[in-house]
CSV table of C-alpha atoms in Angstrom, one decimal:
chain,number,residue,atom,x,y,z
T,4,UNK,CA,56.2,-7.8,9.9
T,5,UNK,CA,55.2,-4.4,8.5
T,6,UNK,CA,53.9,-6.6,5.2
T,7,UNK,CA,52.2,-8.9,6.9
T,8,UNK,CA,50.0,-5.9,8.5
T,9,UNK,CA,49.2,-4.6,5.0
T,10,UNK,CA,48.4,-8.3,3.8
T,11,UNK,CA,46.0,-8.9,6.5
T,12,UNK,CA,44.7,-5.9,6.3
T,13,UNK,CA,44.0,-5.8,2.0
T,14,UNK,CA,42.6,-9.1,2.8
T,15,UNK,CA,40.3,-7.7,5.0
T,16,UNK,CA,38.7,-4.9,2.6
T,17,UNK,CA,38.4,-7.8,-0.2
T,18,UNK,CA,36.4,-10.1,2.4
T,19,UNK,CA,34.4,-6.7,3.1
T,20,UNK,CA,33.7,-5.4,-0.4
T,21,UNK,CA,33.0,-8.6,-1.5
T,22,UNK,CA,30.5,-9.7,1.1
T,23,UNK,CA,29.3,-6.2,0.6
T,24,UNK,CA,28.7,-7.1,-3.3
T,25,UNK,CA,27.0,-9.8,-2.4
T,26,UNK,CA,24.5,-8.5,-0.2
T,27,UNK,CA,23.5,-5.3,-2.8
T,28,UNK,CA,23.1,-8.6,-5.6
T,29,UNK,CA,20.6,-10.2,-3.3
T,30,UNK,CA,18.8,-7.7,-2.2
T,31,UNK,CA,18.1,-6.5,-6.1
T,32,UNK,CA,17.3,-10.1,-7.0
T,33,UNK,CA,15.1,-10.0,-4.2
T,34,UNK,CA,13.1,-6.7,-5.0
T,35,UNK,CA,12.1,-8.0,-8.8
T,36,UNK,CA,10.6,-11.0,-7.2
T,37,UNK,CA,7.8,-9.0,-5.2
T,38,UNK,CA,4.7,-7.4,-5.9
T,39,UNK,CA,4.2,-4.4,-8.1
T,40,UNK,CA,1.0,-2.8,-9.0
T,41,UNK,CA,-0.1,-0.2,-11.8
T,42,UNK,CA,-2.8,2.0,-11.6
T,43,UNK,CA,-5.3,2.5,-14.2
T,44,UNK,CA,-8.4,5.3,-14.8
T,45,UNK,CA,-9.3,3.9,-18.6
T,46,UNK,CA,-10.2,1.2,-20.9
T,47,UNK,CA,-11.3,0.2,-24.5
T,48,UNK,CA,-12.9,-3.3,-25.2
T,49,UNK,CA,-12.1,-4.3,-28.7
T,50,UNK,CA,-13.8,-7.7,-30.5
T,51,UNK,CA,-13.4,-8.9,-33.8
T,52,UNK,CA,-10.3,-6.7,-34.4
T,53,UNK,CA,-13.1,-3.7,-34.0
T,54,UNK,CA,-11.8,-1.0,-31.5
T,55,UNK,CA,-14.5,-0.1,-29.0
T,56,UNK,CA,-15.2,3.3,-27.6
T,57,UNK,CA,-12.7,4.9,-24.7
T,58,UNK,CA,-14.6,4.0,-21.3
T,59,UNK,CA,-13.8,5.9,-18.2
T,60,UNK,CA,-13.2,3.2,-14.9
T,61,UNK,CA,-10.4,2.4,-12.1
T,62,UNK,CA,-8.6,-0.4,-12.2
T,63,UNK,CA,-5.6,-2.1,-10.8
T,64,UNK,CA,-3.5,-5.1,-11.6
T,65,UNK,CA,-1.1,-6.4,-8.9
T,66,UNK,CA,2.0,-7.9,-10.8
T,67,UNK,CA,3.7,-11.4,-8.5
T,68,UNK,CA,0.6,-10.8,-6.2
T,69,UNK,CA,1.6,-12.7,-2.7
T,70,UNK,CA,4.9,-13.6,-3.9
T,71,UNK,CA,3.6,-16.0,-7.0
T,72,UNK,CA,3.8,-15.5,-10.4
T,73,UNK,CA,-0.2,-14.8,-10.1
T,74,UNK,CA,-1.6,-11.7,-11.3
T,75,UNK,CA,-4.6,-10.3,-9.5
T,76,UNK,CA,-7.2,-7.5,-11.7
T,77,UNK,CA,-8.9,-5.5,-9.2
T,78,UNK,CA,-12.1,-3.3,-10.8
T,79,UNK,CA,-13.9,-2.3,-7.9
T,80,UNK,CA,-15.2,-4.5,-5.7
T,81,UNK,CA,-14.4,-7.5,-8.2
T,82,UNK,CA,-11.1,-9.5,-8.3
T,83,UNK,CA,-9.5,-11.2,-11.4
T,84,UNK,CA,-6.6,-13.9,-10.5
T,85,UNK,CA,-4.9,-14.8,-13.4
T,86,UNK,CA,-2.3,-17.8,-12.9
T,87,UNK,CA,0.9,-17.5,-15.1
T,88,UNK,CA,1.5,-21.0,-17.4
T,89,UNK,CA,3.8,-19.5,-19.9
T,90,UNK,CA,6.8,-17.6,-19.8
T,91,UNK,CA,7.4,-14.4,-20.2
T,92,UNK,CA,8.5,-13.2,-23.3
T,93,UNK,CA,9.8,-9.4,-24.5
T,94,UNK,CA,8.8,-8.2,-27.6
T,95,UNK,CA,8.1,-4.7,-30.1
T,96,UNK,CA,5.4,-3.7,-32.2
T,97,UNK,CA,5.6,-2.6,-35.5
T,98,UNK,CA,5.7,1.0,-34.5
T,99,UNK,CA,8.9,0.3,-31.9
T,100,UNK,CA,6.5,0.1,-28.6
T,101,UNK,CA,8.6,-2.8,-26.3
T,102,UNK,CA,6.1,-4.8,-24.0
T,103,UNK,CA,6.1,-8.3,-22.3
T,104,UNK,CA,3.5,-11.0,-23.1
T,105,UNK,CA,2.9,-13.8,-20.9
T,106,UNK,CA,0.1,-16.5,-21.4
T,107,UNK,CA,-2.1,-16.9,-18.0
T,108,UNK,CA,-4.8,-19.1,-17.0
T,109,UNK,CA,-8.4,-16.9,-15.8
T,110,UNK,CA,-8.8,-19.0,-12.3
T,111,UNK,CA,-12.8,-18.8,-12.5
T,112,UNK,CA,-13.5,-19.3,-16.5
T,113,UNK,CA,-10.3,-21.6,-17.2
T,114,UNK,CA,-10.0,-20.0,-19.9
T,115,UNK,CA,-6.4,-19.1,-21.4
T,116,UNK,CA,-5.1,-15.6,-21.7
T,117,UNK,CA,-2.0,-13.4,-22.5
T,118,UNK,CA,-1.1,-10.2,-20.4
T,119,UNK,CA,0.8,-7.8,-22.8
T,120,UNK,CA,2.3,-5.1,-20.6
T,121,UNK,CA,3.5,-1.8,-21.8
T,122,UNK,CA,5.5,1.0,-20.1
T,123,UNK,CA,1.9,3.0,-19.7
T,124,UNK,CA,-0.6,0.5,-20.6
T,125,UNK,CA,-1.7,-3.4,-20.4
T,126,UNK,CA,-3.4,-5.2,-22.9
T,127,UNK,CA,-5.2,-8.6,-21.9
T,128,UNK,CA,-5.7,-10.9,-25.2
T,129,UNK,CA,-9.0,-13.1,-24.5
T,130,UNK,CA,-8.4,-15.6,-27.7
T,131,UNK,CA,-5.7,-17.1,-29.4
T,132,UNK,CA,-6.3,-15.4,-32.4
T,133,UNK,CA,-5.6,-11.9,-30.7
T,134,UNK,CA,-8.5,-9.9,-31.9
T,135,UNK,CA,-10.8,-9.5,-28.3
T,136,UNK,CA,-8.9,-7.6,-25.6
T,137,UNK,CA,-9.4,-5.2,-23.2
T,138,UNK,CA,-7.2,-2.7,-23.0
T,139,UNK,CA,-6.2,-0.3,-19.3
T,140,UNK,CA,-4.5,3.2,-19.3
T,141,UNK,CA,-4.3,6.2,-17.9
């Protein structure tokens, strides 16, 4: 009788760490999904492959805006929604920098883009051939 009481009871903490497991998986599944958003003060517009000058202005980029894959640029008044077509893919420069690129559709020109985001930075490629961008920091 005694035995059974342990059994029962064992059985009881498994059912309870294990639906406790559960619920901490979810809920971190659940929290990459939503919306993040970075902050930035400065930027540099490069064309041609020809880095432009370091330009003072606020920015910020909202990351799975309204639980989509959609990223939305906000500088100043003006809003940038840039639709995700691609996936995302992780990467490192030559100098060891690891970032994630992702090609995006700009919802007024049609145009395609790719969103390369740093730790500190993001870097939005305006042409296939990778040499226009603008680039936010802090």
């Amino acid at each position: 009788m005694e035995q059974n009481k342990i059994y029962i009871l064992k059985t009881k903490n498994m059912k309870k760490l294990l639906l406790g497991t559960l619920l901490l998986l979810s809920m971190s599944m659940f929290s990459q999904e939503g919306a993040f958003v970075r902050k930035y003060t400065k930027y540099i517009i490069t064309l041609n492959s020809v880095l432009g000058e370091c330009k003072d202005g606020e920015s910020t980029i909202v990351y799975n805006e309204g639980n989509t894959t959609n990223i939305g640029i906000y500088l100043g008044s003006e809003k940038i929604l840039l639709y995700t077509v691609g996936k995302v893919e992780k990467g490192k420069t030559t100098s060891g920098s690891e970032y994630q690129i992702v090609r995006c559709v700009n919802q007024s020109s049609g145009k395609n883009v790719w969103l390369q985001l740093f730790d500190t930075e993001v870097r939005i490629f305006t042409n296939e051939a990778f040499t226009d961008a603008i680039e936010y920091f802090n």
